[in-house]
Amino acid sequence: MGNVLLVNSNPVALEVQKTYSLILVQNQNQYGVVGGAVNLPHVLTNTGNTADRYTLGLVQSSTDNFDLSNVKVYADRDKNGLPDNTEDLLVGSIELNAGQSLAVLLVGSISTNVSFNQLSSLDLIY
């Protein structure tokens, strides 16, 4: 058996910093009926390593043919394409833990004065 050698090292400290990150999917195109409603599903996922709070917003394009009216965003936790309740997520904020996702529906109405083949474009932002 050889000699035992003990080596002392400088102490090392490691601190994991909080990382904030969010993914919002999905970009999509849908057809709608004049005077009808459209439901646009999205999924928000907190990809950071800590809980975070998000405030959603909506930006209607100024270069399209019309704006959706009465636009609201609702939780769709069971992902059945229907709002879970009447709480508009554009009012207030959403808290997600690290790795947690929330399915949401952007719901809007198409005016009765919209013509065939017209386009509405909007962005759900956070």
Coordinates of N, CA and C in Angstrom, one line a residue:
M1 N 0.8 -1.2 0.0 CA 0.0 0.0 0.0 C 0.9 1.2 0.0
G2 N 0.5 2.2 -0.8 CA 1.3 3.4 -0.9 C 1.0 4.4 0.2
N3 N 1.7 5.5 0.1 CA 1.5 6.6 1.1 C 0.2 7.3 0.8
V4 N -0.5 7.7 1.9 CA -1.7 8.5 1.8 C -1.3 10.0 1.7
L5 N -1.8 10.7 0.7 CA -1.5 12.1 0.5 C -2.8 12.9 0.7
L6 N -2.8 13.9 1.5 CA -4.0 14.7 1.7 C -3.7 16.1 1.1
V7 N -4.6 16.5 0.2 CA -4.4 17.8 -0.5 C -5.6 18.7 -0.1
N8 N -5.4 19.8 0.4 CA -6.4 20.8 0.7 C -6.6 21.7 -0.5
S9 N -7.9 22.1 -0.8 CA -8.2 23.0 -1.9 C -8.9 24.2 -1.4
N10 N -8.9 25.2 -2.2 CA -9.7 26.4 -1.9 C -11.1 26.0 -1.9
P11 N -11.9 26.6 -0.9 CA -13.4 26.3 -0.9 C -14.0 26.9 -2.2
V12 N -15.0 26.1 -2.7 CA -15.7 26.5 -3.9 C -17.2 26.7 -3.5
A13 N -17.8 27.8 -3.9 CA -19.2 28.1 -3.7 C -19.9 28.2 -5.0
L14 N -21.0 27.7 -5.1 CA -21.8 27.7 -6.4 C -23.2 28.2 -6.0
E15 N -23.6 29.2 -6.8 CA -25.0 29.8 -6.6 C -25.7 29.7 -7.9
V16 N -26.9 29.0 -7.9 CA -27.7 28.9 -9.1 C -28.6 30.1 -9.1
Q17 N -28.5 30.9 -10.2 CA -29.3 32.1 -10.3 C -30.7 31.8 -11.0
K18 N -31.6 32.6 -10.6 CA -32.9 32.4 -11.2 C -32.9 32.8 -12.7
T19 N -33.5 31.9 -13.5 CA -33.6 32.2 -14.9 C -35.1 32.3 -15.3
Y20 N -35.5 33.4 -16.0 CA -36.8 33.6 -16.4 C -37.0 33.4 -17.9
S21 N -37.9 32.5 -18.3 CA -38.1 32.2 -19.7 C -39.5 31.7 -19.9
L22 N -40.1 32.0 -21.0 CA -41.4 31.6 -21.4 C -41.5 31.2 -22.8
I23 N -42.2 30.2 -23.2 CA -42.5 29.8 -24.6 C -44.1 30.0 -24.7
L24 N -44.5 30.6 -25.8 CA -45.9 30.7 -26.2 C -46.0 30.1 -27.6
V25 N -46.8 29.1 -27.7 CA -47.1 28.5 -29.0 C -48.6 28.4 -29.1
Q26 N -49.2 28.7 -30.2 CA -48.8 28.3 -31.5 C -49.2 29.4 -32.5
N27 N -48.4 29.6 -33.5 CA -48.8 30.4 -34.6 C -49.8 29.6 -35.4
Q28 N -50.8 30.3 -35.9 CA -51.8 29.5 -36.7 C -52.6 30.4 -37.6
N29 N -53.2 29.8 -38.5 CA -54.2 30.4 -39.4 C -55.5 29.6 -39.3
Q30 N -56.6 30.4 -39.2 CA -57.9 29.7 -39.1 C -58.9 30.5 -40.0
Y31 N -59.9 29.7 -40.5 CA -61.0 30.3 -41.2 C -62.1 30.5 -40.3
G32 N -62.9 31.6 -40.5 CA -64.0 31.9 -39.7 C -65.2 32.3 -40.5
V33 N -66.4 32.4 -39.9 CA -67.6 32.7 -40.5 C -68.0 34.1 -40.2
V34 N -68.4 34.9 -41.2 CA -68.9 36.3 -40.9 C -70.0 36.2 -39.9
G35 N -69.8 37.1 -38.8 CA -70.7 37.1 -37.7 C -70.5 36.0 -36.7
G36 N -69.5 35.2 -36.9 CA -69.2 34.1 -35.9 C -68.1 34.4 -35.0
A37 N -67.7 33.4 -34.2 CA -66.6 33.5 -33.3 C -65.5 32.6 -33.7
V38 N -64.3 32.9 -33.3 CA -63.1 32.0 -33.6 C -62.5 31.8 -32.2
N39 N -62.0 30.5 -32.0 CA -61.2 30.1 -30.9 C -59.8 29.7 -31.3
L40 N -58.8 30.4 -30.8 CA -57.4 30.2 -31.2 C -56.7 29.7 -30.0
P41 N -56.4 28.4 -30.0 CA -55.7 27.8 -28.9 C -54.2 28.1 -28.8
H42 N -53.7 28.3 -27.6 CA -52.2 28.6 -27.4 C -51.8 27.8 -26.1
V43 N -50.5 27.6 -26.0 CA -50.0 27.0 -24.7 C -48.9 27.9 -24.3
L44 N -49.0 28.3 -23.0 CA -47.9 29.1 -22.3 C -47.1 28.1 -21.5
T45 N -45.8 28.1 -21.6 CA -45.0 27.2 -20.7 C -43.9 28.0 -20.1
N46 N -43.7 27.9 -18.8 CA -42.6 28.6 -18.0 C -41.4 27.7 -18.2
T47 N -40.5 28.1 -19.0 CA -39.3 27.3 -19.2 C -38.1 27.7 -18.4
G48 N -38.4 28.6 -17.4 CA -37.4 29.1 -16.5 C -37.2 28.1 -15.3
N49 N -36.4 28.5 -14.4 CA -36.1 27.6 -13.2 C -36.8 28.1 -12.0
T50 N -37.7 29.0 -12.1 CA -38.4 29.6 -10.9 C -39.8 30.0 -11.3
A51 N -40.7 30.1 -10.3 CA -42.0 30.6 -10.6 C -41.9 32.0 -11.2
D52 N -42.9 32.4 -12.1 CA -42.9 33.7 -12.6 C -44.4 34.1 -12.9
R53 N -44.6 35.4 -13.0 CA -45.9 35.9 -13.2 C -45.9 36.6 -14.6
Y54 N -46.9 36.4 -15.4 CA -47.0 36.9 -16.8 C -48.3 37.8 -16.9
T55 N -48.2 38.9 -17.6 CA -49.3 39.7 -18.0 C -49.5 39.6 -19.5
L56 N -50.6 39.1 -19.9 CA -50.8 38.9 -21.4 C -51.4 40.2 -22.0
G57 N -51.1 40.4 -23.2 CA -51.7 41.5 -24.0 C -52.0 41.1 -25.4
L58 N -52.6 42.0 -26.1 CA -53.1 41.7 -27.5 C -52.7 42.9 -28.4
V59 N -52.2 42.6 -29.5 CA -51.8 43.6 -30.5 C -52.5 43.2 -31.8
Q60 N -53.5 44.1 -32.2 CA -54.1 43.9 -33.5 C -53.3 44.6 -34.6
S61 N -53.1 43.9 -35.7 CA -52.3 44.4 -36.8 C -53.0 45.7 -37.4
S62 N -52.2 46.6 -37.9 CA -52.7 47.8 -38.6 C -52.6 47.6 -40.1
T63 N -52.1 46.4 -40.5 CA -52.0 46.2 -42.0 C -52.9 45.1 -42.5
D64 N -53.9 44.7 -41.7 CA -54.8 43.6 -42.1 C -56.1 44.3 -42.6
N65 N -57.1 43.5 -42.8 CA -58.4 44.0 -43.4 C -59.4 44.4 -42.3
F66 N -59.4 43.7 -41.1 CA -60.3 44.0 -40.1 C -59.7 43.5 -38.7
D67 N -60.3 44.0 -37.6 CA -59.9 43.5 -36.3 C -61.0 42.6 -35.7
L68 N -60.6 41.6 -35.1 CA -61.6 40.8 -34.3 C -62.1 41.7 -33.2
S69 N -63.4 41.5 -32.8 CA -64.0 42.3 -31.8 C -64.2 41.4 -30.5
N70 N -64.4 42.0 -29.4 CA -64.7 41.3 -28.2 C -63.7 40.2 -27.9
V71 N -62.4 40.5 -28.1 CA -61.3 39.5 -27.9 C -61.1 39.4 -26.4
K72 N -61.0 38.1 -26.0 CA -60.7 37.7 -24.7 C -59.8 36.5 -24.7
V73 N -59.1 36.3 -23.6 CA -58.3 35.1 -23.5 C -58.7 34.3 -22.2
Y74 N -59.0 33.0 -22.4 CA -59.5 32.2 -21.3 C -58.6 31.0 -21.1
A75 N -58.6 30.5 -19.9 CA -57.9 29.3 -19.6 C -58.7 28.1 -20.2
D76 N -57.9 27.1 -20.7 CA -58.5 25.9 -21.2 C -57.7 24.7 -20.7
R77 N -57.7 24.5 -19.4 CA -56.9 23.5 -18.7 C -57.1 22.1 -19.2
D78 N -58.4 21.8 -19.6 CA -58.6 20.4 -20.1 C -58.4 20.3 -21.6
K79 N -58.0 21.4 -22.2 CA -57.6 21.4 -23.7 C -58.7 20.9 -24.6
N80 N -60.0 21.2 -24.3 CA -61.1 20.7 -25.1 C -61.5 21.8 -26.1
G81 N -60.8 22.9 -26.2 CA -61.2 24.0 -27.1 C -62.3 24.9 -26.7
L82 N -62.7 24.7 -25.4 CA -63.7 25.6 -24.8 C -63.2 26.3 -23.6
P83 N -63.6 27.5 -23.3 CA -63.1 28.2 -22.1 C -63.6 27.4 -20.9
D84 N -62.7 27.4 -19.9 CA -63.0 26.7 -18.6 C -64.0 27.6 -17.7
N85 N -63.8 28.9 -17.9 CA -64.7 29.8 -17.1 C -64.7 31.2 -17.9
T86 N -65.3 32.2 -17.2 CA -65.4 33.5 -17.9 C -64.4 34.5 -17.4
E87 N -63.3 34.1 -16.8 CA -62.2 35.0 -16.3 C -61.3 35.3 -17.5
D88 N -61.3 36.6 -17.9 CA -60.5 37.1 -19.0 C -59.1 37.2 -18.5
L89 N -58.2 36.5 -19.1 CA -56.8 36.5 -18.7 C -56.0 37.7 -19.2
L90 N -56.7 38.6 -20.0 CA -56.1 39.8 -20.4 C -56.2 40.8 -19.3
V91 N -57.0 40.5 -18.3 CA -57.1 41.4 -17.1 C -56.4 40.7 -16.0
G92 N -55.4 41.2 -15.4 CA -54.7 40.6 -14.4 C -53.4 39.9 -14.9
S93 N -53.0 38.9 -14.2 CA -51.8 38.1 -14.6 C -51.9 36.7 -14.3
I94 N -51.0 35.9 -14.8 CA -51.0 34.4 -14.6 C -49.6 34.1 -14.0
E95 N -49.7 33.2 -12.9 CA -48.5 32.7 -12.3 C -48.3 31.3 -12.7
L96 N -47.1 30.9 -13.2 CA -46.7 29.6 -13.5 C -45.5 29.2 -12.8
N97 N -45.5 28.0 -12.2 CA -44.2 27.5 -11.6 C -43.3 27.0 -12.7
A98 N -42.0 26.8 -12.3 CA -41.0 26.3 -13.3 C -41.5 25.0 -13.9
G99 N -41.5 25.0 -15.3 CA -41.9 23.8 -16.0 C -43.4 23.7 -16.2
Q100 N -44.2 24.6 -15.6 CA -45.7 24.5 -15.7 C -46.2 25.1 -17.0
S101 N -47.2 24.5 -17.5 CA -47.9 25.0 -18.7 C -49.3 25.3 -18.5
L102 N -49.9 26.2 -19.3 CA -51.3 26.5 -19.2 C -51.8 26.7 -20.7
A103 N -52.8 25.9 -21.0 CA -53.5 26.0 -22.3 C -54.5 27.2 -22.2
V104 N -54.5 28.1 -23.2 CA -55.4 29.2 -23.2 C -56.1 29.3 -24.6
L105 N -57.2 29.9 -24.6 CA -57.9 30.2 -25.8 C -58.1 31.7 -26.0
L106 N -57.7 32.1 -27.2 CA -58.0 33.5 -27.6 C -59.3 33.4 -28.4
V107 N -60.3 34.1 -27.9 CA -61.6 34.1 -28.4 C -62.0 35.5 -28.9
G108 N -62.5 35.5 -30.2 CA -62.9 36.8 -30.7 C -64.1 36.6 -31.7
S109 N -64.7 37.7 -32.1 CA -65.8 37.7 -33.0 C -65.5 38.4 -34.3
I110 N -66.1 37.8 -35.4 CA -65.9 38.4 -36.7 C -67.2 39.3 -37.0
S111 N -67.0 40.5 -37.3 CA -68.1 41.4 -37.5 C -68.9 41.0 -38.7
T112 N -70.1 41.4 -38.8 CA -71.0 41.0 -39.9 C -70.7 41.8 -41.1
N113 N -69.9 42.9 -41.1 CA -69.6 43.7 -42.2 C -68.3 43.3 -42.9
V114 N -67.7 42.1 -42.5 CA -66.5 41.6 -43.1 C -66.8 40.9 -44.4
S115 N -66.0 41.1 -45.4 CA -66.2 40.5 -46.7 C -65.4 39.2 -46.9
F116 N -65.8 38.4 -47.8 CA -65.2 37.1 -48.1 C -63.7 37.3 -48.4
N117 N -62.8 36.5 -47.9 CA -61.4 36.5 -48.1 C -60.6 37.6 -47.4
Q118 N -61.3 38.3 -46.5 CA -60.5 39.4 -45.7 C -59.8 38.7 -44.6
L119 N -58.7 39.3 -44.2 CA -57.8 38.8 -43.2 C -57.7 39.7 -41.9
S120 N -57.7 39.0 -40.8 CA -57.5 39.7 -39.5 C -56.2 39.0 -38.9
S121 N -55.3 39.9 -38.4 CA -54.1 39.4 -37.9 C -53.9 40.0 -36.5
L122 N -53.5 39.2 -35.5 CA -53.2 39.7 -34.2 C -52.2 38.9 -33.5
D123 N -51.6 39.5 -32.5 CA -50.5 38.8 -31.7 C -50.9 38.8 -30.2
L124 N -50.8 37.6 -29.6 CA -50.9 37.5 -28.2 C -49.5 37.7 -27.6
I125 N -49.3 38.7 -26.8 CA -48.0 39.0 -26.3 C -48.0 38.9 -24.7
Y126 N -46.7 38.8 -24.2 CA -46.5 38.7 -22.8 C -45.4 39.6 -22.3

